[in-house]
Structure formats: structure tokens, C-alpha cells
Short mmCIF file of C-alpha atoms in Angstrom, two decimals:
data_model
loop_
_atom_site.label_atom_id
_atom_site.label_comp_id
_atom_site.label_asym_id
_atom_site.label_seq_id
_atom_site.Cartn_x
_atom_site.Cartn_y
_atom_site.Cartn_z
CA MET A 1 5.08 -72.39 67.33
CA GLU A 2 4.04 -74.50 64.36
CA SER A 3 1.26 -72.25 63.78
CA TYR A 4 3.38 -69.39 63.82
CA LYS A 5 5.80 -70.94 61.31
CA GLU A 6 2.80 -71.68 59.15
CA ILE A 7 1.43 -67.96 59.15
CA VAL A 8 5.14 -66.45 58.49
CA ALA A 9 5.27 -69.08 55.55
CA ILE A 10 1.93 -67.94 54.30
CA ILE A 11 3.10 -64.10 54.58
CA LEU A 12 6.18 -64.87 52.76
CA ALA A 13 4.42 -66.86 49.99
CA VAL A 14 1.86 -63.94 49.50
CA ALA A 15 4.64 -61.29 49.48
CA THR A 16 6.56 -63.50 47.15
CA ALA A 17 3.42 -63.83 44.63
CA PHE A 18 2.44 -60.32 45.09
CA PHE A 19 6.12 -59.00 44.33
CA TYR A 20 6.18 -61.48 41.38
CA LEU A 21 2.73 -59.85 39.90
CA ILE A 22 4.08 -56.73 40.55
CA TRP A 23 7.66 -57.34 38.58
CA PHE A 24 5.67 -58.92 35.83
CA PHE A 25 2.42 -57.10 35.60
CA VAL A 26 3.16 -53.77 36.40
CA PRO A 27 5.30 -52.66 33.66
CA PRO A 28 2.75 -53.64 30.88
CA ILE A 29 0.20 -51.41 32.90
CA ARG A 30 2.75 -48.63 33.19
CA LEU A 31 3.30 -48.93 29.47
CA VAL A 32 -0.41 -48.37 28.80
CA TRP A 33 -0.93 -45.51 31.24
CA ARG A 34 2.21 -43.92 30.06
CA CYS A 35 1.14 -44.04 26.36
CA LEU A 36 -2.41 -42.91 26.81
CA SER A 37 -1.38 -40.26 29.19
CA THR A 38 -0.22 -38.05 26.02
CA GLN A 39 -3.94 -38.10 24.88
CA GLU A 40 -5.87 -38.29 28.14
CA ASN A 41 -5.50 -36.61 31.36
CA LEU A 42 -6.41 -39.52 33.50
CA PRO A 43 -6.41 -42.63 31.28
CA LEU A 44 -7.85 -44.96 33.92
CA LEU A 45 -10.91 -46.55 32.19
CA ASN A 46 -9.03 -47.13 29.04
CA THR A 47 -6.11 -48.81 31.03
CA LEU A 48 -8.43 -50.82 32.65
CA LYS A 49 -9.86 -51.76 29.36
CA ALA A 50 -6.62 -52.90 28.27
CA CYS A 51 -5.93 -55.16 31.07
CA TYR A 52 -9.37 -56.52 30.82
CA ASP A 53 -8.83 -57.27 26.95
CA SER A 54 -5.41 -58.72 27.88
CA ALA A 55 -6.21 -60.80 30.87
CA TRP A 56 -6.89 -64.20 29.46
CA PRO A 57 -4.96 -66.54 29.40
CA PHE A 58 -3.57 -65.41 33.00
CA ASN A 59 0.31 -65.66 31.93
CA PRO A 60 2.62 -62.74 32.71
CA ALA A 61 4.48 -63.09 29.42
CA MET A 62 1.31 -63.37 27.28
CA PHE A 63 -0.07 -60.53 29.39
CA ARG A 64 2.82 -58.27 28.52
CA ARG A 65 2.36 -59.06 24.76
CA GLN A 66 -1.36 -58.72 24.53
CA MET A 67 -0.95 -55.19 26.15
CA ARG A 68 1.56 -54.25 23.50
CA LEU A 69 -0.88 -55.70 20.88
CA TRP A 70 -3.50 -53.57 22.30
CA LEU A 71 -1.46 -50.38 22.09
CA GLU A 72 -0.35 -51.07 18.59
CA LEU A 73 -3.69 -51.80 17.14
CA ARG A 74 -4.77 -48.46 18.82
CA LEU A 75 -1.89 -46.60 17.27
CA LEU A 76 -2.43 -48.26 13.50
CA HIS A 77 -6.14 -49.88 13.54
CA PRO A 78 -8.10 -47.80 15.89
CA LYS A 79 -11.78 -48.15 16.90
CA PRO A 80 -13.78 -46.24 14.35
CA CYS A 81 -15.68 -43.06 15.61
CA ARG A 82 -19.46 -42.48 14.93
CA GLU A 83 -19.08 -39.07 13.26
CA PRO A 84 -21.80 -36.98 11.09
CA LYS A 85 -21.01 -36.61 7.26
CA TRP A 86 -22.30 -33.97 5.07
CA PHE A 87 -25.21 -35.07 2.63
CA LEU A 88 -27.03 -33.20 0.17
CA ASP A 89 -30.74 -32.93 0.96
CA PRO A 90 -32.80 -33.04 -2.39
CA ARG A 91 -35.90 -31.42 -0.66
CA THR A 92 -34.04 -28.11 0.68
CA LYS A 93 -31.12 -28.31 -2.05
CA ARG A 94 -28.52 -28.06 1.11
CA TYR A 95 -25.97 -29.72 2.71
CA GLN A 96 -26.70 -31.14 6.23
CA LEU A 97 -24.87 -33.20 8.81
CA ARG A 98 -26.14 -36.65 9.07
CA TYR A 99 -25.15 -39.87 10.91
CA ASP A 100 -24.84 -42.92 8.47
CA ASP A 101 -25.60 -45.57 11.17
CA ALA A 102 -25.68 -48.35 8.81
CA ALA A 103 -22.26 -47.69 7.56
CA PHE A 104 -21.06 -47.12 10.83
CA SER A 105 -22.18 -50.43 12.36
CA HIS A 106 -20.69 -52.49 9.20
CA GLU A 107 -17.32 -50.73 10.01
CA LEU A 108 -17.50 -51.31 13.51
CA ALA A 109 -18.33 -55.02 13.08
CA GLU A 110 -15.53 -55.14 10.70
CA TRP A 111 -13.10 -53.72 13.17
CA LYS A 112 -14.37 -55.97 15.93
CA ARG A 113 -13.90 -59.12 13.67
CA SER A 114 -10.46 -57.95 12.81
CA THR A 115 -9.26 -57.09 16.52
CA ARG A 116 -10.42 -60.34 17.87
CA ALA A 117 -8.57 -62.28 15.18
CA LYS A 118 -5.46 -60.81 15.94
CA PHE A 119 -5.72 -61.40 19.70
CA GLY A 120 -6.80 -64.84 18.91
CA ALA A 121 -3.82 -65.30 16.80
CA LEU A 122 -1.58 -64.15 19.67
CA LYS A 123 -3.70 -65.99 22.43
CA ILE A 124 -4.39 -69.44 20.69
CA GLU A 125 -1.61 -69.51 18.09
CA ASP A 126 0.91 -67.88 20.00
CA ARG A 127 2.09 -65.84 17.15
CA GLU A 128 2.37 -62.15 16.73
CA PRO A 129 -0.44 -61.11 14.06
CA VAL A 130 0.09 -58.57 11.37
CA ILE A 131 -1.28 -55.19 11.59
CA GLU A 132 -2.58 -54.12 8.03
CA VAL A 133 -2.61 -50.30 7.12
CA VAL A 134 -3.97 -49.17 3.42
CA ASP A 135 -1.01 -46.79 2.70
CA VAL A 136 1.56 -44.82 4.34
CA PHE A 137 -0.81 -41.79 5.30
CA ARG A 138 -1.71 -43.72 8.59
CA LEU A 139 1.98 -43.77 9.67
CA ASN A 140 2.86 -40.24 8.63
CA ASN A 141 -0.28 -38.85 10.40
CA GLU A 142 1.40 -36.51 12.84
CA SER A 143 -0.62 -37.87 16.00
CA THR A 144 0.25 -41.38 14.94
CA LYS A 145 3.98 -40.54 14.40
CA ASP A 146 4.05 -38.86 17.88
CA GLY A 147 2.05 -41.93 19.39
CA ILE A 148 4.82 -44.34 17.60
CA LYS A 149 7.75 -42.44 18.99
CA GLN A 150 6.59 -42.41 22.44
CA TYR A 151 5.42 -45.99 22.56
CA LEU A 152 8.89 -47.20 21.18
CA LEU A 153 10.59 -45.16 23.83
CA ALA A 154 8.34 -46.46 26.68
CA VAL A 155 8.82 -50.01 25.64
CA SER A 156 12.69 -49.57 25.72
CA GLN A 157 12.75 -47.72 28.93
CA LEU A 158 10.45 -50.24 30.69
CA ARG A 159 12.45 -53.21 29.30
CA LEU A 160 9.39 -55.00 27.92
CA ALA A 161 11.33 -56.52 24.82
CA LEU A 162 14.52 -58.60 24.80
CA ASP A 163 16.16 -56.28 22.43
CA GLU A 164 17.53 -52.97 24.21
CA GLN A 165 15.96 -50.79 21.87
CA ALA A 166 12.64 -52.64 21.05
CA PRO A 167 10.80 -52.59 18.05
CA PHE A 168 6.96 -53.04 17.52
CA LEU A 169 5.60 -56.51 18.68
CA CYS A 170 3.86 -57.00 15.63
CA SER A 171 4.81 -56.67 11.84
CA VAL A 172 3.27 -54.07 9.65
CA LYS A 173 2.07 -54.53 6.29
CA ILE A 174 1.07 -51.58 4.30
CA GLU A 175 -1.01 -52.59 1.34
CA HIS A 176 -0.29 -49.82 -1.32
CA GLY A 177 2.72 -47.91 -2.19
CA PHE A 178 5.87 -47.58 -4.69
CA LEU A 179 9.35 -48.61 -3.85
CA LEU A 180 12.15 -46.34 -5.35
CA PRO A 181 15.78 -46.35 -5.04
CA LEU A 182 15.76 -42.94 -3.59
CA ASN A 183 16.67 -41.08 -0.25
CA LEU A 184 14.62 -38.03 1.03
CA LEU A 185 16.68 -35.22 2.17
CA ALA A 186 13.88 -33.29 4.13
CA GLY A 187 10.70 -32.31 3.54
CA PRO A 188 7.53 -30.63 5.48
CA MET A 189 5.64 -33.84 6.18
CA SER A 190 7.19 -35.07 9.25
CA ARG A 191 9.16 -32.09 10.60
CA PHE A 192 7.42 -28.78 9.56
CA ALA A 193 7.69 -26.65 12.71
CA ASP A 194 11.44 -28.17 13.46
CA ASP A 195 12.86 -27.41 10.02
CA TRP A 196 10.96 -24.36 8.81
CA ASP A 197 11.51 -22.16 11.86
CA PRO A 198 15.23 -22.07 11.97
CA ILE A 199 15.16 -21.62 8.20
CA VAL A 200 12.87 -18.47 8.14
CA ASN A 201 14.27 -17.06 11.10
CA SER A 202 17.77 -17.16 9.89
CA TYR A 203 17.03 -16.08 6.01
CA ASP A 204 18.06 -12.83 6.72
CA ARG A 205 21.50 -13.39 8.10
CA MET A 206 22.00 -16.20 5.53
CA ALA A 207 20.97 -13.95 2.33
CA GLY A 208 23.41 -11.41 3.28
CA ARG A 209 26.12 -13.88 3.45
CA ALA A 210 24.96 -16.09 0.12
CA PHE A 211 25.85 -15.35 -3.36
CA SER A 212 22.48 -13.80 -3.56
CA PRO A 213 19.25 -13.54 -1.74
CA GLN A 214 17.52 -15.27 -4.75
CA GLN A 215 20.04 -18.33 -4.64
CA MET A 216 19.41 -18.61 -0.74
CA ALA A 217 15.67 -18.34 -1.30
CA ILE A 218 15.67 -21.35 -4.15
CA PHE A 219 18.11 -23.53 -1.87
CA ASN A 220 15.60 -23.32 0.99
CA LEU A 221 12.77 -24.01 -1.21
CA TRP A 222 14.08 -27.07 -2.63
CA LEU A 223 15.17 -28.40 0.80
CA LEU A 224 12.29 -27.18 2.80
CA TRP A 225 9.81 -29.09 0.32
CA GLY A 226 11.72 -32.21 -0.03
CA ALA A 227 14.17 -33.65 -2.32
CA SER A 228 15.20 -37.18 -3.33
CA VAL A 229 18.53 -38.32 -4.08
CA PRO A 230 19.51 -41.55 -5.95
CA ILE A 231 20.91 -44.59 -4.20
CA CYS A 232 24.32 -44.86 -5.76
CA SER A 233 26.77 -47.78 -6.19
CA CYS A 234 29.90 -46.01 -4.57
CA ASP A 235 31.27 -46.88 -1.16
CA GLN A 236 29.02 -44.14 0.66
CA TRP A 237 26.02 -46.59 -0.14
CA GLY A 238 27.63 -49.84 1.03
CA GLY A 239 26.11 -52.04 3.74
CA PRO A 240 22.42 -51.43 4.82
CA VAL A 241 20.48 -48.60 3.12
CA THR A 242 16.98 -47.38 3.31
CA LEU A 243 15.08 -47.26 0.41
CA GLN A 244 11.90 -44.82 -0.23
CA TYR A 245 8.47 -46.39 0.05
CA GLY A 246 5.64 -43.89 -0.35
CA PHE A 247 2.15 -43.13 -1.69
CA GLY A 248 1.37 -40.26 -4.03
CA ASP A 249 4.33 -37.92 -3.33
CA GLU A 250 7.87 -38.34 -1.93
CA ASN A 251 7.11 -36.37 0.97
CA ASN A 252 4.51 -38.72 1.87
CA SER A 253 7.01 -41.71 2.28
CA VAL A 254 8.72 -43.58 4.75
CA ARG A 255 12.18 -45.48 5.06
CA VAL A 256 12.47 -49.14 4.51
CA ARG A 257 15.88 -50.71 5.60
CA VAL A 258 17.31 -53.42 3.64
CA ARG A 259 20.89 -55.32 3.88
CA ASP A 260 22.56 -58.14 2.67
CA GLU A 261 20.90 -60.51 0.22
CA ARG A 262 17.63 -58.67 0.72
CA LYS A 263 19.07 -55.61 -0.68
CA GLU A 264 20.49 -57.10 -3.57
CA GLN A 265 17.32 -58.89 -4.45
CA LEU A 266 15.33 -55.72 -4.40
CA LEU A 267 17.81 -53.63 -6.40
CA ALA A 268 17.96 -56.55 -8.97
CA GLU A 269 14.13 -56.55 -9.09
CA LEU A 270 14.15 -52.81 -9.73
CA ARG A 271 16.71 -53.29 -12.27
CA LYS A 272 14.34 -55.80 -14.08
CA VAL A 273 11.37 -53.69 -14.22
CA VAL A 274 13.84 -50.99 -15.99
CA ALA A 275 14.90 -53.76 -18.43
CA GLY A 276 11.21 -55.12 -18.85
CA ARG A 277 9.88 -51.56 -19.76
CA ASN A 278 10.19 -49.61 -22.88
CA SER A 279 9.60 -46.37 -21.15
CA GLY A 280 12.30 -43.87 -19.44
CA ALA A 281 10.25 -43.68 -16.45
CA HIS A 282 12.21 -43.39 -13.20
CA PRO A 283 12.21 -46.73 -11.54
CA ALA A 284 9.77 -47.81 -9.07
CA LEU A 285 7.89 -50.98 -7.90
CA HIS A 286 4.19 -50.82 -7.25
CA VAL A 287 4.24 -53.19 -4.00
CA SER A 288 2.80 -54.05 -0.75
CA ILE A 289 5.64 -53.95 2.26
CA THR A 290 5.88 -55.94 5.40
CA GLY A 291 8.10 -55.16 8.23
CA ARG A 292 8.60 -54.22 11.51
CA LEU A 293 8.87 -50.43 13.17
CA TRP A 294 12.04 -49.86 14.94
CA PRO A 295 13.20 -46.79 16.72
CA PRO A 296 16.35 -45.11 14.91
CA GLY A 297 18.34 -45.26 17.88
CA SER A 298 18.41 -49.11 17.83
CA PHE A 299 20.89 -49.24 14.81
CA PHE A 300 24.67 -48.46 15.48
CA LEU A 301 26.68 -46.27 13.16
CA GLY A 302 27.74 -49.49 11.14
CA GLU A 303 24.26 -50.77 10.42
CA ILE A 304 23.16 -48.10 7.91
CA CYS A 305 25.49 -46.86 5.17
CA GLY A 306 27.66 -43.82 5.34
CA ALA A 307 25.26 -41.48 3.03
CA GLN A 308 22.28 -42.11 5.57
CA GLN A 309 23.90 -41.62 8.86
CA GLU A 310 21.82 -38.75 9.69
CA LEU A 311 18.79 -41.04 9.84
CA LEU A 312 19.81 -42.65 13.25
CA ASN A 313 19.03 -39.30 15.16
CA PRO A 314 15.86 -39.98 16.92
CA ASP A 315 15.02 -36.30 16.39
CA ARG A 316 15.00 -36.56 12.84
CA GLU A 317 13.09 -39.71 12.44
CA ALA A 318 10.13 -41.37 14.44
CA PHE A 319 10.79 -44.50 13.00
CA ILE A 320 12.23 -47.02 10.42
CA ILE A 321 10.76 -49.68 9.00
CA GLU A 322 13.01 -52.92 8.69
CA TYR A 323 12.14 -54.80 5.68
CA GLU A 324 10.63 -58.37 5.84
CA GLY A 325 9.12 -58.91 2.28
CA HIS A 326 6.89 -57.39 -0.35
CA SER A 327 4.19 -58.71 -2.89
CA VAL A 328 4.12 -57.03 -6.20
CA ILE A 329 0.59 -55.48 -7.02
CA GLY A 330 1.38 -54.85 -10.61
CA ASN A 331 3.94 -53.50 -12.92
CA PRO A 332 2.61 -54.39 -16.60
CA ALA A 333 4.81 -53.02 -19.37
CA SER A 334 1.80 -50.98 -20.46
CA SER A 335 0.62 -49.42 -17.25
CA ARG A 336 0.82 -46.05 -15.95
CA LEU A 337 1.81 -45.14 -12.45
CA PHE A 338 1.37 -41.78 -10.29
CA TYR A 339 4.12 -40.91 -7.98
CA THR A 340 5.28 -37.26 -7.66
CA GLY A 341 8.41 -35.52 -6.29
CA TYR A 342 11.11 -32.99 -7.46
CA VAL A 343 12.94 -33.60 -10.77
CA TRP A 344 16.13 -31.43 -9.83
CA ALA A 345 19.61 -30.44 -10.74
CA LEU A 346 22.01 -28.99 -8.34
CA PHE A 347 24.92 -26.10 -9.44
CA VAL A 348 27.58 -24.31 -8.04
CA VAL A 349 27.07 -20.43 -8.68
CA GLY A 350 29.83 -18.05 -9.39
CA ARG A 351 31.13 -15.53 -11.78
CA GLU A 352 34.34 -15.45 -13.76
CA LEU A 353 36.31 -17.37 -11.33
CA LYS A 354 35.60 -21.02 -10.45
CA PRO A 355 34.66 -21.01 -6.58
CA GLY A 356 37.34 -22.81 -4.74
CA VAL A 357 36.46 -26.10 -3.11
CA ASP A 358 37.82 -25.16 0.14
CA GLN A 359 35.70 -21.83 -0.06
CA VAL A 360 32.71 -23.98 -0.79
CA ARG A 361 33.33 -26.42 1.86
CA GLN A 362 33.22 -23.92 4.80
CA GLU A 363 29.26 -23.33 3.92
CA PRO A 364 28.13 -25.30 0.86
CA TRP A 365 24.54 -23.85 0.97
CA LEU A 366 25.86 -20.31 0.06
CA HIS A 367 27.28 -21.33 -2.85
CA VAL A 368 24.89 -23.60 -4.72
CA ILE A 369 21.48 -23.39 -6.50
CA PRO A 370 19.30 -26.17 -7.11
CA PHE A 371 16.76 -25.92 -10.00
CA PHE A 372 13.45 -28.17 -9.70
CA GLU A 373 10.45 -29.31 -11.19
CA HIS A 374 7.61 -30.94 -9.58
CA GLY A 375 6.17 -33.88 -11.49
CA ASN A 376 5.12 -37.32 -11.80
CA PHE A 377 8.50 -39.15 -12.47
CA VAL A 378 7.12 -42.84 -12.65
CA ASP A 379 5.29 -42.04 -15.75
CA GLU A 380 7.46 -41.81 -18.80
CA SER A 381 5.55 -38.69 -20.79
CA CYS A 382 5.19 -36.67 -17.52
CA TYR A 383 9.04 -37.17 -16.59
CA GLU A 384 10.23 -36.31 -19.87
CA MET A 385 8.33 -33.27 -19.65
CA ALA A 386 9.49 -32.43 -16.30
CA LYS A 387 13.36 -33.17 -17.23
CA LEU A 388 12.61 -30.73 -20.46
CA GLN A 389 11.15 -28.06 -18.22
CA LEU A 390 13.89 -28.39 -15.53
CA VAL A 391 16.50 -27.85 -18.32
CA LEU A 392 14.75 -24.78 -19.80
CA LYS A 393 14.54 -23.28 -16.22
CA VAL A 394 18.42 -23.36 -15.83
CA ILE A 395 18.95 -22.02 -19.43
CA ASN A 396 16.07 -19.18 -18.95
CA PHE A 397 17.91 -18.22 -15.52
CA VAL A 398 21.44 -17.61 -16.88
CA LYS A 399 19.88 -16.00 -20.02
CA SER A 400 17.83 -13.42 -17.87
CA SER A 401 20.15 -13.27 -14.85
CA GLY A 402 21.34 -9.85 -15.65
CA HIS A 403 18.14 -8.29 -15.20
CA LEU A 404 18.10 -9.41 -11.58
CA GLU A 405 21.59 -8.29 -10.42
CA ALA A 406 21.62 -5.59 -7.75
CA ASP A 407 24.69 -4.28 -9.31
CA PRO A 408 24.70 -4.01 -13.27
CA GLY A 409 28.43 -3.71 -13.39
CA LEU A 410 28.90 -7.14 -11.95
CA ALA A 411 30.30 -9.94 -14.16
CA PRO A 412 27.68 -12.33 -15.47
CA LEU A 413 26.88 -15.50 -13.37
CA ARG A 414 28.18 -18.81 -14.11
CA LEU A 415 26.84 -22.23 -13.45
CA TRP A 416 28.98 -25.42 -12.74
CA TYR A 417 26.77 -28.69 -12.85
CA VAL A 418 27.11 -31.23 -9.80
CA CYS A 419 24.54 -33.49 -9.74
CA ALA A 420 20.95 -34.45 -10.28
CA LEU A 421 18.05 -36.69 -9.27
CA ASP A 422 19.41 -39.40 -11.99
CA ASP A 423 22.73 -38.82 -11.66
CA SER A 424 24.72 -39.06 -7.83
CA GLY A 425 27.40 -36.58 -9.34
CA CYS A 426 30.22 -38.73 -7.52
CA GLY A 427 31.60 -40.46 -10.37
CA GLY A 428 30.07 -43.75 -9.63
CA ASP A 429 26.86 -45.12 -11.59
CA ILE A 430 23.31 -44.89 -9.56
CA GLU A 431 22.23 -48.52 -8.31
CA VAL A 432 19.26 -48.45 -10.84
CA VAL A 433 19.68 -46.41 -13.95
CA PRO A 434 16.49 -45.43 -15.58
CA LYS A 435 16.25 -45.69 -19.54
CA GLY A 436 16.13 -42.33 -21.36
CA LYS A 437 18.33 -39.27 -21.39
CA THR A 438 19.76 -38.01 -18.39
CA ILE A 439 18.92 -34.54 -17.23
CA ARG A 440 22.68 -33.63 -17.86
CA SER A 441 22.71 -34.96 -21.46
CA ILE A 442 19.27 -33.18 -22.22
CA LEU A 443 20.83 -29.70 -20.99
CA GLU A 444 24.10 -30.37 -23.30
CA GLU A 445 22.04 -30.93 -26.24
CA LEU A 446 20.03 -27.76 -25.93
CA LEU A 447 23.46 -25.85 -25.18
CA SER A 448 24.81 -27.07 -28.45
CA GLU A 449 21.57 -25.45 -30.26
CA SER A 450 22.60 -22.43 -32.22
CA GLU A 451 19.99 -20.43 -30.13
CA HIS A 452 21.61 -21.42 -26.79
CA ARG A 453 25.06 -22.03 -27.89
CA PRO A 454 26.45 -18.57 -26.32
CA LEU A 455 25.56 -19.64 -22.86
CA LYS A 456 27.83 -22.70 -23.03
CA LYS A 457 30.52 -20.98 -21.47
CA ARG A 458 28.29 -19.95 -18.69
CA ILE A 459 26.81 -23.31 -17.99
CA ILE A 460 29.61 -25.82 -17.32
CA THR A 461 28.80 -29.36 -17.34
CA ASP A 462 31.81 -31.34 -17.58
CA ASP A 463 33.59 -30.30 -14.34
CA ARG A 464 33.60 -32.80 -11.62
CA GLY A 465 35.50 -30.80 -9.07
CA TYR A 466 32.81 -30.70 -6.65
CA GLY A 467 31.83 -34.24 -6.57
CA GLN A 468 33.26 -35.49 -3.53
CA LEU A 469 31.66 -32.51 -1.65
CA LEU A 470 28.48 -31.64 -3.05
CA SER A 471 27.30 -35.02 -4.87
CA GLY A 472 23.91 -36.74 -3.90
CA CYS A 473 26.04 -39.07 -1.85
CA HIS A 474 27.05 -36.32 0.45
CA LEU A 475 23.96 -34.01 0.50
CA SER A 476 22.75 -35.29 3.66
CA ARG A 477 25.62 -34.11 5.76
CA VAL A 478 25.31 -30.90 3.87
CA VAL A 479 21.87 -30.31 5.32
CA SER A 480 22.77 -31.43 8.50
CA GLY A 481 25.71 -28.71 8.64
CA LEU A 482 23.29 -26.23 7.56
CA PHE A 483 20.74 -26.90 10.43
CA ASP A 484 23.91 -27.08 12.81
CA THR A 485 25.24 -23.83 11.83
CA ILE A 486 21.95 -22.22 12.00
CA ALA A 487 21.64 -23.51 15.63
CA GLU A 488 25.06 -22.51 16.47
CA GLU A 489 24.81 -18.94 15.31
CA GLY A 490 21.19 -18.61 16.88
CA GLY A 491 22.75 -19.64 20.14
CA ALA A 492 25.65 -17.22 19.98
CA GLN A 493 23.23 -14.38 19.22
CA ALA A 494 20.93 -15.29 22.30
CA ALA A 495 23.89 -15.55 24.39
CA GLY A 496 25.33 -11.89 23.24
CA ARG A 497 21.66 -10.35 23.74
CA ALA A 498 21.88 -12.02 27.08
CA ARG A 499 25.19 -10.48 28.22
CA ARG A 500 23.95 -7.11 26.93
CA GLY A 501 21.13 -7.15 29.09
CA PRO A 502 17.46 -5.86 28.35
#
């Protein structure tokens, strides 16, 4: 009898231990398998490798953290591949593919050293290491962004973190980039197919209702290639905001969420940079940024400002970086920086009578025309050149618009200024005001010259009637409204075709 009880106790103990292991260890294995399955049909070997690398010390909590670290390193600090490169053969005078084994061995050794150090920090010091990336190109790579999105979703669904919508285990340090008080509206780098397909397919329908095909085409170009609006001091930007952190161009940027004292400190530092420079370049900090990657769905509506509510849609953003700190790389007063984007100004277009606000509110994209110039706006001379070129575009467009009219008998078109890259247009001041003349003031100066004075009645710069509808603080909602309208109309057309039958 006693032996029978001992056997039952042993069986129960083994079963308890088995289910204990299943409970603690299977979710991390499922996490790795699930994330690798997007790239491999049967990721058995790499899953076993992840388990082997994460098995010591044999502790359930540590095992989970190490498996997550293994995946995050694979995403942001992958093992280098041995690939041939092109070399010019001096003998044959032709380019040939060759392997540079010495360079590859050095790169592989550095990767192994860095990976061991990060696992060591977690295993021995019990702290999450920081993963370094050179710039945002790594994060904005399409396959990397998809991998990050799948990983954050899997961590949340498998409940592998305390937070229901879990962020990265490790902080990420981006070594080089520019931090600007701007908000990117759209752009092709992250959603090329998602945004371009509906715009292209609906162009004929939209152009037929718009002020003119030229107006609709210019608006689409401005939107799809990406434009940034300034962070404003009005209520729409109250609370946490995301600043723009990019490298090279605004379309190669990520969103950095800041709040409370850190928000005020960063904005004050940007203002200090402006005050310390003699130039009128757009405000920018050349810094390295450290933060943690969060899924957009982690934040409630009150946890980001009203002007940026659309960022909370997981279909629009793969991740948002929660700011932890930064280090200034260098912004000496005499330095010249390179960071490009659209220098732009937005107008409502009409004829003799000013379009009514209610009319414009229904479908704003049919009544506005943005003018833009792509330029380096963190270098003073380049920024001033781009602003002047932009203003001349506006004047020349109005001056020559009669030649573009389908009906020469129509009244001449008129433009009503709304907002610009350096002016939110809502009546409030932008948070970080650059030195130098604004786009609006340059336009007014040129219109006061005798050569362009006749156009003053056709380019109105002192009307603020559209500010609460089309200011930079509301443009993200205008963009969302456009895509919602296209989707609704496309769905209605599809339903109509289905009812009519083949």
C-alpha cells in the first residue's frame, strides 16, 4: 500500500514538474517559433539554437528574457552574412565578384563579442542590455519593421511581459540622427502600397470633383511623398507628443514619444539651439537617442496629444519609441547640418467668392493646394533658398494659371493662405520658432514689389478663416478623412458591381 502511494506521489510530482515546465517554458519557445515562421517554413533548427543559447542558467524567468533578447538581437543586430562583393580586377580591367574573408572574419568576431556581452549582462548582471543601431535605416527597413510588428504582437498575445501591450525587453540606442519638433503626416517609406494604391485608383474619381485635376494631383504628390507639420503650443498638442527623429530625410524617420518634464526639457533644448545660432535654419538637434520600442496600440487616447491621435492605429505605425535619453553629438554654432524634407505652404483655392468653411469641411482635399520645395532645411543658406523658391512657385502658378484653365472664360483663381512648415496656422505659436523670415512674410514682401503687386488681390495672406479646420494642428485628421472617404467610396462601388452581377 505504501509503495502504491509512493508511486502515485512520484507520478503527481513528475506531472506537476512537467506542467510547470510547460507553463513557463513553452510560451517563449512558441514566441521564437512564431516569429521565425514568417521567414522560414520550418524554423526547427533556429528555434533549437535559440533554446540552446538561452538555456543557462536554468531558470524559467531568465529563460523567457533570454529568448526575447535572442529575437531582438536577431531583428536589430543580426549575424553578418558571408557575401561576395564587386572588385575591380587590375589585370582584366573588369569587375569581379570576390569574397573578402578577412573583413568578414573581423565583422563576425565583433558580432560574437557584442552578442556574448549582451547575453552576459542579462545572465550575470541581471540587467537588460542596450542594443545599438547606427541610424534609423535599420529600423525603417521593411523586413525589420514587419519583424518588429510581429514580435511585439506575439509577446502581447503570449503574455510574456507584465504589461498587456508589451514593449521591447531591451532599450535601443540609435547612434546618429536629427531630432526635430515636427510631425510627419504620411510618406512612402513605411506604407508605400497601403497609401499609394488607394490614391492612384481613386484619382479619376477625385479629380472629377476637385477644383481642378492639377490641384488634386499636387495635393496627392505633397501627401504621398511625405510632409511634416510643426509642433504647436496650442491645446491640440497638450500632453505627450511624438517628435521626429531621422537621418538624411524626413521620410527616413521614426517617432519618439516624450511627455511631462522630458517634453519640456527637449523643447527647451531645441529653443536654446536656435538662440545660440546666428542662422535661420530650421531647429534640429544632432543627437543619439535611447528608448524602448512600443506597439502603438499600447497607448490610450489620452496618452498622446490630440493632433497625433492617428498614430495610435497599429495599421499606420509599426512602433513608437518611448524616449529615455539622448546625447548631443555636436551642434557648434558654425556647423552645417544635412537633413532634407518638404518646405511647404498650404492654400485654399477658389475664384471670385471665397469658398465657405462648411463647403471646405466636407471634403477639404478637394479645395486645398500645397506648394512645396524639397530642400535641406537645417542649413541656413539651403533653407532660405528653398523658402524663396517656394514663394516664387506660388506667384508663378497664380500668374500663369490662365494658361492652364480648361475654360478660358472662368474667373481667375485666387489663393487663401492657411499654414506652412514654419507656421501652424491655428493662431498659436509653434513650440520652437526658427530665426529668419517666415514663408508667409517672404510671400508678402514679394507681393509688395511693383512687379508682383497686381497679384495681391489674388493671393490673400491675412485671412485666418480656415485655421480651425486646415491648420497644421488638424492636418493629420484631414489625411485620415481622405483615406476613410476613399475606402468608403471604393466599398460602395464594389457593392454596386456585385449587385449588378457579371
